[in-house]
Tab-separated table of C-alpha atoms and ligand atoms in Angstrom:
chain	number	residue	atom	x	y	z
D	1	MET	CA	0.000	0.000	0.000
D	2	VAL	CA	1.166	3.495	-0.781
D	3	SER	CA	0.532	5.361	2.479
D	4	TYR	CA	-1.501	8.540	2.468
D	5	LYS	CA	1.584	10.353	3.756
D	6	GLU	CA	3.535	9.219	0.659
D	7	ILE	CA	0.648	10.262	-1.597
D	8	LEU	CA	0.555	13.758	-0.101
D	9	ALA	CA	4.364	14.045	-0.268
D	10	SER	CA	4.357	13.134	-3.969
D	11	ASN	CA	1.489	15.494	-4.777
D	12	ALA	CA	3.236	18.297	-2.873
D	13	LEU	CA	6.046	18.110	-5.468
D	14	ILE	CA	3.704	19.101	-8.287
D	15	ASN	CA	4.483	22.587	-9.551
D	16	ASP	CA	4.689	24.335	-12.905
D	17	SER	CA	8.259	23.277	-13.630
D	18	ALA	CA	7.995	19.713	-12.249
D	19	THR	CA	4.911	18.623	-14.173
D	20	ALA	CA	4.086	18.477	-17.860
D	21	LEU	CA	0.385	18.361	-17.046
D	22	ARG	CA	-1.068	21.406	-18.813
D	23	VAL	CA	-4.271	20.209	-20.467
D	24	ALA	CA	-6.680	17.760	-18.824
D	25	VAL	CA	-10.079	16.442	-19.861
D	26	PHE	CA	-12.371	15.185	-17.103
D	27	VAL	CA	-15.495	13.282	-18.120
D	28	GLY	CA	-17.580	12.713	-14.974
D	29	GLY	CA	-15.952	15.498	-12.955
D	30	THR	CA	-19.271	17.066	-12.014
D	31	SER	CA	-19.392	14.855	-8.920
D	32	GLY	CA	-17.603	12.140	-6.973
D	33	ILE	CA	-14.085	10.922	-7.677
D	34	GLY	CA	-13.604	13.046	-10.802
D	35	LYS	CA	-14.644	16.175	-8.897
D	36	PHE	CA	-12.390	15.364	-5.911
D	37	THR	CA	-9.461	14.801	-8.291
D	38	ILE	CA	-10.041	18.112	-10.078
D	39	GLN	CA	-10.097	19.809	-6.677
D	40	ALA	CA	-6.784	18.180	-5.671
D	41	LEU	CA	-5.218	19.050	-9.033
D	42	VAL	CA	-6.288	22.693	-8.940
D	43	ALA	CA	-5.159	23.019	-5.304
D	44	THR	CA	-1.557	22.292	-6.379
D	45	GLY	CA	-1.510	25.853	-7.734
D	46	ILE	CA	-0.229	24.871	-11.200
D	47	ARG	CA	-1.156	26.516	-14.468
D	48	VAL	CA	-3.510	23.988	-16.011
D	49	LYS	CA	-6.439	23.997	-18.405
D	50	ILE	CA	-9.245	21.609	-17.492
D	51	TYR	CA	-12.102	20.677	-19.803
D	52	LEU	CA	-14.878	19.689	-17.415
D	53	VAL	CA	-17.322	17.707	-19.532
D	54	GLY	CA	-20.801	17.359	-18.050
D	55	ARG	CA	-24.448	17.189	-18.935
D	56	LYS	CA	-26.824	20.146	-19.109
D	57	SER	CA	-28.708	19.148	-15.936
D	58	SER	CA	-25.500	19.622	-13.899
D	59	ARG	CA	-24.454	22.926	-15.416
D	60	GLU	CA	-25.878	25.232	-12.735
D	61	ARG	CA	-24.548	23.165	-9.816
D	62	THR	CA	-21.125	22.953	-11.472
D	63	GLN	CA	-20.809	26.723	-12.030
D	64	ALA	CA	-20.469	27.201	-8.255
D	65	PHE	CA	-17.737	24.530	-8.168
D	66	ILE	CA	-15.877	26.222	-11.046
D	67	GLU	CA	-16.008	29.557	-9.206
D	68	GLU	CA	-14.578	27.882	-6.071
D	69	LEU	CA	-11.770	26.410	-8.177
D	70	HIS	CA	-10.952	29.789	-9.657
D	71	THR	CA	-10.667	31.301	-6.161
D	72	LEU	CA	-8.503	28.352	-5.066
D	73	ASN	CA	-6.103	28.790	-7.981
D	74	PRO	CA	-6.575	31.698	-10.404
D	75	LYS	CA	-3.951	30.104	-12.711
D	76	ALA	CA	-6.228	27.133	-13.359
D	77	GLU	CA	-8.626	27.576	-16.258
D	78	VAL	CA	-11.657	25.333	-15.915
D	79	ILE	CA	-13.795	25.213	-19.036
D	80	TRP	CA	-17.361	23.976	-18.722
D	81	THR	CA	-17.912	21.716	-21.729
D	82	GLU	CA	-21.483	20.596	-22.102
D	83	ALA	CA	-22.247	17.143	-23.455
D	84	GLU	CA	-24.598	14.232	-22.908
D	85	VAL	CA	-21.772	11.731	-22.677
D	86	ALA	CA	-24.073	8.689	-22.790
D	87	LEU	CA	-24.695	9.685	-26.423
D	88	LEU	CA	-21.852	8.781	-28.774
D	89	ALA	CA	-22.768	11.482	-31.280
D	90	ASP	CA	-22.325	14.054	-28.528
D	91	VAL	CA	-18.994	12.521	-27.482
D	92	LYS	CA	-17.848	12.892	-31.086
D	93	ARG	CA	-19.000	16.518	-31.160
D	94	VAL	CA	-17.259	17.451	-27.926
D	95	CYS	CA	-14.015	15.703	-28.919
D	96	GLU	CA	-14.028	17.681	-32.170
D	97	LEU	CA	-14.426	20.846	-30.131
D	98	ILE	CA	-11.438	19.959	-27.916
D	99	GLN	CA	-9.426	18.955	-31.001
D	100	SER	CA	-10.113	22.303	-32.623
D	101	ASN	CA	-8.839	24.185	-29.539
D	102	GLU	CA	-5.864	22.102	-28.398
D	103	SER	CA	-2.697	20.645	-29.851
D	104	ARG	CA	-2.257	18.132	-27.022
D	105	VAL	CA	-4.012	16.517	-24.056
D	106	ASP	CA	-1.931	15.328	-21.091
D	107	LEU	CA	-4.613	13.700	-18.957
D	108	LEU	CA	-7.922	12.072	-19.856
D	109	PHE	CA	-9.818	11.148	-16.692
D	110	LEU	CA	-12.989	9.069	-17.101
D	111	THR	CA	-15.495	8.443	-14.290
D	112	ALA	CA	-19.050	8.713	-15.644
D	113	GLY	CA	-21.195	5.750	-14.614
D	114	TYR	CA	-22.789	3.756	-11.807
D	115	ALA	CA	-23.841	0.189	-10.978
D	116	PRO	CA	-26.946	-0.772	-12.993
D	117	PHE	CA	-29.111	-2.224	-10.199
D	118	GLY	CA	-32.437	-1.619	-11.911
D	119	THR	CA	-34.225	-2.486	-15.122
D	120	ARG	CA	-32.396	-2.227	-18.444
D	121	ALA	CA	-32.707	1.262	-19.919
D	122	GLU	CA	-31.338	2.334	-23.294
D	123	THR	CA	-30.066	5.612	-24.702
D	124	ALA	CA	-31.672	7.164	-27.784
D	125	GLU	CA	-28.864	5.450	-29.746
D	126	GLY	CA	-29.938	2.022	-28.438
D	127	HIS	CA	-27.176	1.245	-25.947
D	128	GLU	CA	-27.715	0.217	-22.349
D	129	VAL	CA	-27.141	3.489	-20.465
D	130	VAL	CA	-24.457	2.317	-18.033
D	131	GLN	CA	-22.589	0.377	-20.704
D	132	ALA	CA	-22.656	3.514	-22.859
D	133	LEU	CA	-21.221	5.581	-19.987
D	134	GLU	CA	-18.695	3.094	-18.628
D	135	TYR	CA	-17.484	1.497	-21.831
D	136	TYR	CA	-18.500	2.854	-25.254
D	137	SER	CA	-18.338	6.537	-24.393
D	138	ARG	CA	-15.064	6.136	-22.488
D	139	MET	CA	-13.435	4.217	-25.365
D	140	LEU	CA	-14.708	6.743	-27.889
D	141	PHE	CA	-13.175	9.604	-25.890
D	142	ILE	CA	-9.853	7.742	-25.877
D	143	LEU	CA	-9.913	6.830	-29.566
D	144	ARG	CA	-10.900	10.303	-30.706
D	145	LEU	CA	-8.394	12.052	-28.446
D	146	LEU	CA	-5.519	9.628	-29.196
D	147	PRO	CA	-3.794	12.057	-31.603
D	148	LEU	CA	-3.806	14.774	-28.921
D	149	LEU	CA	-2.665	12.338	-26.244
D	150	SER	CA	0.133	11.131	-28.517
D	151	ALA	CA	1.274	14.738	-28.911
D	152	SER	CA	1.881	15.032	-25.155
D	153	ASP	CA	5.257	14.264	-23.539
D	154	ALA	CA	3.662	12.352	-20.679
D	155	ALA	CA	0.070	11.485	-21.487
D	156	ARG	CA	-2.100	9.461	-19.171
D	157	VAL	CA	-5.550	7.907	-19.529
D	158	ILE	CA	-7.406	6.893	-16.382
D	159	SER	CA	-10.664	4.975	-16.382
D	160	VAL	CA	-12.135	4.615	-12.887
D	161	LEU	CA	-14.247	1.483	-12.476
D	162	GLY	CA	-12.827	-1.831	-11.256
D	163	GLY	CA	-9.277	-2.479	-12.466
D	164	GLY	CA	-7.889	-5.692	-10.954
D	165	MET	CA	-11.389	-7.102	-10.295
D	166	GLU	CA	-11.718	-8.847	-13.661
D	167	THR	CA	-13.164	-12.324	-13.664
D	168	THR	CA	-13.832	-14.874	-16.387
D	169	HIS	CA	-16.793	-16.474	-14.604
D	170	LEU	CA	-19.628	-13.998	-14.899
D	171	ILE	CA	-18.951	-12.432	-18.249
D	172	ASP	CA	-20.576	-13.366	-21.540
D	173	LEU	CA	-18.349	-12.974	-24.584
D	174	ASP	CA	-21.153	-14.174	-26.870
D	175	ASP	CA	-23.520	-11.467	-25.719
D	176	LEU	CA	-21.230	-8.501	-25.107
D	177	ASP	CA	-24.096	-6.029	-24.780
D	178	LEU	CA	-26.142	-8.345	-22.517
D	179	LYS	CA	-29.175	-8.147	-24.789
D	180	ARG	CA	-30.338	-11.745	-24.490
D	181	PRO	CA	-33.401	-12.236	-22.284
D	182	GLY	CA	-32.432	-12.557	-18.623
D	183	ASN	CA	-28.799	-11.653	-19.254
D	184	PHE	CA	-28.934	-8.092	-17.967
D	185	ARG	CA	-28.445	-8.208	-14.195
D	186	VAL	CA	-26.180	-6.050	-12.076
D	187	TYR	CA	-24.088	-9.066	-11.012
D	188	ARG	CA	-23.381	-9.741	-14.690
D	189	ALA	CA	-23.224	-6.188	-16.036
D	190	ARG	CA	-20.714	-4.944	-13.469
D	191	PRO	CA	-18.046	-7.622	-14.216
D	192	GLN	CA	-18.853	-7.458	-17.927
D	193	TYR	CA	-18.150	-3.708	-18.137
D	194	ILE	CA	-15.042	-4.040	-15.946
D	195	ALA	CA	-13.655	-6.802	-18.188
D	196	MET	CA	-14.539	-4.851	-21.341
D	197	ASN	CA	-12.668	-1.816	-20.002
D	198	THR	CA	-9.598	-3.891	-19.191
D	199	MET	CA	-9.540	-5.831	-22.479
D	200	THR	CA	-9.733	-2.740	-24.673
D	201	LEU	CA	-7.449	-0.597	-22.506
D	202	ASP	CA	-4.916	-3.456	-22.511
D	203	LYS	CA	-4.970	-3.471	-26.317
D	204	LEU	CA	-4.744	0.312	-26.654
D	205	ALA	CA	-1.949	0.449	-24.074
D	206	SER	CA	0.128	-2.115	-25.955
D	207	GLU	CA	-0.350	-0.179	-29.215
D	208	ASN	CA	0.422	3.219	-27.645
D	209	PRO	CA	3.361	2.551	-25.306
D	210	ASP	CA	4.088	6.251	-24.797
D	211	ILE	CA	0.736	6.804	-23.118
D	212	ALA	CA	0.265	5.461	-19.569
D	213	PHE	CA	-3.104	3.717	-19.298
D	214	ILE	CA	-4.610	3.064	-15.866
D	215	HIS	CA	-7.778	1.199	-14.971
D	216	SER	CA	-8.439	2.254	-11.378
D	217	SER	CA	-10.476	0.491	-8.744
D	218	PRO	CA	-11.376	3.311	-6.351
D	219	GLY	CA	-12.513	1.299	-3.315
D	220	ALA	CA	-15.464	2.626	-1.373
D	221	VAL	CA	-16.036	6.375	-1.617
D	222	ASN	CA	-19.245	7.977	-0.386
D	223	THR	CA	-20.267	9.826	-3.534
D	224	GLY	CA	-23.938	8.825	-3.718
D	225	ASN	CA	-23.017	6.557	-6.629
D	226	VAL	CA	-24.744	3.532	-5.086
D	227	ARG	CA	-28.113	5.354	-5.206
D	228	ARG	CA	-27.970	6.116	-8.918
D	229	GLY	CA	-28.697	2.794	-10.571
D	230	TRP	CA	-32.000	1.810	-8.963
D	231	ASP	CA	-35.473	2.056	-10.431
D	232	ALA	CA	-37.381	5.067	-9.067
D	233	ASN	CA	-38.963	4.502	-5.625
D	234	SER	CA	-37.296	1.103	-5.099
D	235	ILE	CA	-37.547	0.264	-1.389
D	236	VAL	CA	-34.880	-2.445	-1.735
D	237	GLY	CA	-32.664	0.180	-3.385
D	238	ALA	CA	-33.178	2.674	-0.558
D	239	VAL	CA	-32.383	0.093	2.143
D	240	PHE	CA	-29.402	-1.363	0.264
D	241	SER	CA	-27.993	2.090	-0.524
D	242	GLY	CA	-28.360	3.196	3.093
D	243	LEU	CA	-26.509	0.097	4.285
D	244	VAL	CA	-23.696	0.466	1.745
D	245	GLU	CA	-23.343	4.168	2.554
D	246	PHE	CA	-23.053	3.359	6.265
D	247	LEU	CA	-20.327	0.764	5.536
D	248	THR	CA	-18.584	3.211	3.200
D	249	TRP	CA	-18.680	5.843	5.930
D	250	LEU	CA	-17.062	3.286	8.305
D	251	ILE	CA	-14.368	1.879	6.033
D	252	GLY	CA	-14.251	3.976	2.874
D	253	PHE	CA	-11.973	6.790	1.789
D	254	SER	CA	-12.758	10.417	2.536
D	255	ASP	CA	-13.452	12.691	-0.441
D	256	ASP	CA	-10.070	14.355	0.022
D	257	GLU	CA	-8.098	11.125	0.212
D	258	SER	CA	-9.841	9.736	-2.865
D	259	GLY	CA	-9.006	12.917	-4.797
D	260	GLN	CA	-5.381	12.921	-3.648
D	261	ARG	CA	-4.954	9.218	-4.457
D	262	HIS	CA	-6.297	9.724	-7.959
D	263	LEU	CA	-4.079	12.778	-8.398
D	264	PHE	CA	-1.151	10.510	-7.488
D	265	ASP	CA	-2.369	7.965	-10.098
D	266	SER	CA	-2.528	10.848	-12.587
D	267	THR	CA	0.945	12.218	-11.942
D	268	SER	CA	3.336	9.764	-10.256
D	269	ALA	CA	6.254	8.173	-12.076
D	270	ALA	CA	5.229	4.955	-10.291
D	271	PHE	CA	3.126	4.245	-13.379
D	272	GLY	CA	5.363	4.161	-16.419
D	273	GLY	CA	8.375	6.117	-15.158
D	274	ARG	CA	7.334	9.617	-16.203
D	275	GLY	CA	5.940	12.111	-13.725
D	276	MET	CA	6.618	12.994	-10.110
D	277	PRO	CA	9.734	11.146	-8.934
D	278	TRP	CA	8.927	7.883	-7.172
D	279	THR	CA	11.401	5.817	-5.157
D	280	GLY	CA	8.900	3.183	-4.010
D	281	LYS	CA	7.984	-0.015	-5.845
D	282	ALA	CA	7.458	0.593	-9.576
D	283	GLY	CA	4.020	-0.236	-10.917
D	284	ILE	CA	3.664	-3.376	-13.036
D	285	THR	CA	1.482	-3.626	-16.145
D	286	THR	CA	-0.822	-6.495	-17.079
D	287	THR	CA	2.072	-7.946	-19.077
D	288	GLY	CA	4.550	-7.682	-16.194
D	289	LYS	CA	6.456	-4.656	-17.477
D	290	SER	CA	7.163	-1.358	-15.759
D	291	ALA	CA	6.008	0.755	-18.745
D	292	GLY	CA	4.230	0.509	-22.076
D	293	GLY	CA	1.098	-1.270	-20.943
D	294	LEU	CA	-2.013	-1.153	-18.810
D	295	PHE	CA	-1.746	-0.610	-15.057
D	296	LEU	CA	-4.580	-2.027	-12.964
D	297	VAL	CA	-4.402	0.141	-9.867
D	298	ASN	CA	-6.359	-0.513	-6.685
D	299	ASN	CA	-7.674	1.862	-4.034
D	300	LYS	CA	-4.337	1.714	-2.193
D	301	CYS	CA	-2.503	2.808	-5.361
D	302	ASP	CA	-0.898	-0.633	-5.726
D	303	CYS	CA	-0.820	-2.445	-9.057
D	304	THR	CA	-2.831	-5.660	-9.171
D	305	PRO	CA	-1.962	-7.078	-12.633
D	306	ASN	CA	-4.458	-9.968	-12.338
D	307	ALA	CA	-2.237	-11.537	-14.997
D	308	LYS	CA	-3.851	-14.980	-15.237
D	309	VAL	CA	-7.409	-13.713	-15.727
D	310	VAL	CA	-6.353	-10.848	-18.005
D	311	GLY	CA	-4.329	-13.348	-20.064
D	312	GLN	CA	-7.432	-15.544	-20.474
D	313	LEU	CA	-9.591	-12.564	-21.386
D	314	ARG	CA	-6.974	-11.392	-23.866
D	315	GLU	CA	-6.859	-14.794	-25.494
D	316	LYS	CA	-10.588	-15.527	-25.529
D	317	GLY	CA	-12.240	-12.154	-25.936
D	318	GLN	CA	-9.987	-9.262	-26.826
D	319	GLU	CA	-10.123	-9.451	-30.634
D	320	LYS	CA	-13.805	-10.284	-30.624
D	321	LEU	CA	-14.529	-7.314	-28.380
D	322	TRP	CA	-12.292	-5.068	-30.474
D	323	ASP	CA	-14.132	-6.030	-33.686
D	324	HIS	CA	-17.475	-5.460	-31.985
D	325	THR	CA	-16.320	-2.114	-30.554
D	326	GLN	CA	-15.008	-0.923	-33.896
D	327	ILE	CA	-18.283	-1.738	-35.627
D	328	LEU	CA	-20.254	0.046	-32.951
D	329	LEU	CA	-17.999	3.095	-32.650
D	330	GLY	CA	-17.184	3.243	-36.366
D	331	PRO	CA	-19.769	5.896	-37.255
D	332	TYR	CA	-18.356	8.217	-34.597
D	333	LEU	CA	-14.654	7.826	-35.360
O	401	NAP	N1	-17.846	5.586	-5.412
O	401	NAP	C1	-17.510	4.325	-5.220
O	401	NAP	O1	-17.423	3.853	-4.080
O	401	NAP	C2	-17.193	3.444	-6.388
O	401	NAP	C3	-16.715	2.129	-6.138
O	401	NAP	C4	-16.399	1.306	-7.234
O	401	NAP	C5	-16.587	1.775	-8.533
O	401	NAP	N2	-17.076	3.047	-8.735
O	401	NAP	C6	-17.259	3.480	-10.128
O	401	NAP	O2	-16.332	4.515	-10.393
O	401	NAP	C7	-16.905	5.477	-11.301
O	401	NAP	C8	-16.882	6.843	-10.623
O	401	NAP	O3	-17.608	6.772	-9.415
O	401	NAP	P1	-18.121	8.068	-8.628
O	401	NAP	O4	-18.523	7.593	-7.284
O	401	NAP	O5	-17.161	9.164	-8.781
O	401	NAP	O6	-19.436	8.417	-9.469
O	401	NAP	P2	-20.557	9.573	-9.295
O	401	NAP	O7	-20.022	10.710	-8.525
O	401	NAP	O8	-21.819	8.956	-8.798
O	401	NAP	O9	-20.812	9.961	-10.839
O	401	NAP	C9	-19.752	10.247	-11.697
O	401	NAP	C10	-20.256	10.942	-12.912
O	401	NAP	O10	-21.166	10.138	-13.666
O	401	NAP	C11	-22.073	11.034	-14.288
O	401	NAP	N3	-23.309	10.368	-14.702
O	401	NAP	C12	-24.067	9.512	-13.992
O	401	NAP	N4	-25.138	9.140	-14.724
O	401	NAP	C13	-25.062	9.785	-15.906
O	401	NAP	C14	-25.860	9.800	-17.081
O	401	NAP	N5	-26.970	9.068	-17.185
O	401	NAP	N6	-25.457	10.578	-18.110
O	401	NAP	C15	-24.338	11.314	-18.024
O	401	NAP	N7	-23.530	11.332	-16.925
O	401	NAP	C16	-23.899	10.577	-15.895
O	401	NAP	C17	-22.343	12.061	-13.201
O	401	NAP	O11	-22.896	13.222	-13.801
O	401	NAP	P3	-23.921	14.183	-12.981
O	401	NAP	O12	-23.080	14.934	-11.989
O	401	NAP	O13	-24.457	15.040	-14.068
O	401	NAP	O14	-24.963	13.348	-12.352
O	401	NAP	C18	-20.959	12.277	-12.645
O	401	NAP	O15	-20.276	13.263	-13.369
O	401	NAP	C19	-18.313	4.983	-11.605
O	401	NAP	O16	-18.299	4.232	-12.793
O	401	NAP	C20	-18.623	4.089	-10.403
O	401	NAP	O17	-19.585	3.122	-10.709
O	401	NAP	C21	-17.359	3.886	-7.706
C-alpha cells in the first residue's frame, strides 16, 4: 500500500516546472471521484487547463464549483464543456471541439457511470445506459483524443471502475451487450463492463506505449453513486444504498483522500516512469512490465496485474470485443 503520507508528499512536489500536465479532460468530474481529483489538481496551484465535460442538468450546480476552483487557484482555467456523454454522437462533437482548440491533451480522466441495479434502460442510440457511460463513451473519448494524447510528452488515460477485479466467470463474450433475455443483471453487467474496459485498454496500451493507461479500482467512496442505478422509488434500493453508505462511511476513503490518491495515479512516475519522482515499488502492467502497458491500480494505489485472468480474457475475448467495438464506434470515429 502506498501510504496517504507518501501520496501527499508526492502530490506536494507538483508545480509548474515539475509537471508536464497542462491540459486535462475530465469526463464525470461534475461529482464524486472526478470532482475530488479536479479539486486536488487545482489546489496544487499549477497553471492547467481543465475541460470539465458534463451534462446540461448539472451545469448550474457545477458553475459554483468552477467559481470555487478559480478562487482556489486563479492560474487554473476550468472550461465547462457541455455534453450528454451517454450519447456517442455528442462525445464525437465534444471531442471535435477539444481537437479544434488544443494541440495536445496530457490527462484524460474518465469516471461517468454507476452500478446498474435496476431495469435495463437504453439511450436514444440504443445502448444500455451504463454500458454507454462506462465502456463505449469512455473508449470513444480515448480513440478520438488519441492524436492529442500522442502529442503530449507524458500522457495518461485513467478509467475509474474496477481495475484488478476482472473475472472470467460472470462475463458473456457471446452477448457482449447483454441483450439476451435474462442476461442483464447487475451481477453480470458490473463484471462485464469491468472486463470490457480492461480488455480494450490493454490493447490500446500495448499499441500506444508512450501513453500510460490506468484502470483504477477506487474502493469505497461515499459519492452517492450507489443510489444512482435503482429504479425510481425502489424500497430495496433505498435500504441497500443506506446500508452500503453506512459501511462506506465506516471503512471507505474520505473525499479528500480519494481525490489525492487519484491525483497521485494521474501524476506519479510509479506508473510508467514519467511524472513525479517515485522511489517506491514501480508499478507493473498487465504484461509484467514497468512501462508501455495497462496498469490495474487498486484503491491503495498498488498495481494488481491480475495476470492470469487478463491473459485468459486477452486470449478468448480481446479481438472479438475489439471487432465489436469498432463496428459500434465506427460511425463516430
Ligand atoms: N464511489 C464508489 O465507491 C465506487 C466504487 C467502485 C466503482 N465506482 C465506479 O467509479 C466510477 C466513478 O464513481 P463516482 O462515485 O465518482 O461516481 P458519481 O459521482 O456517482 O458519478 C460520476 C459521474 O457520472 C455522471 N453520470 C451519472 N449518470 C449519468 C448519465 N446518465 N449521463 C451522463 N452522466 C452521468 C455524473 O454526472 P452528474 O453529476 O451530471 O450526475 C458524474 O459526473 C463509476 O463508474 C462508479 O460506478 C465507484
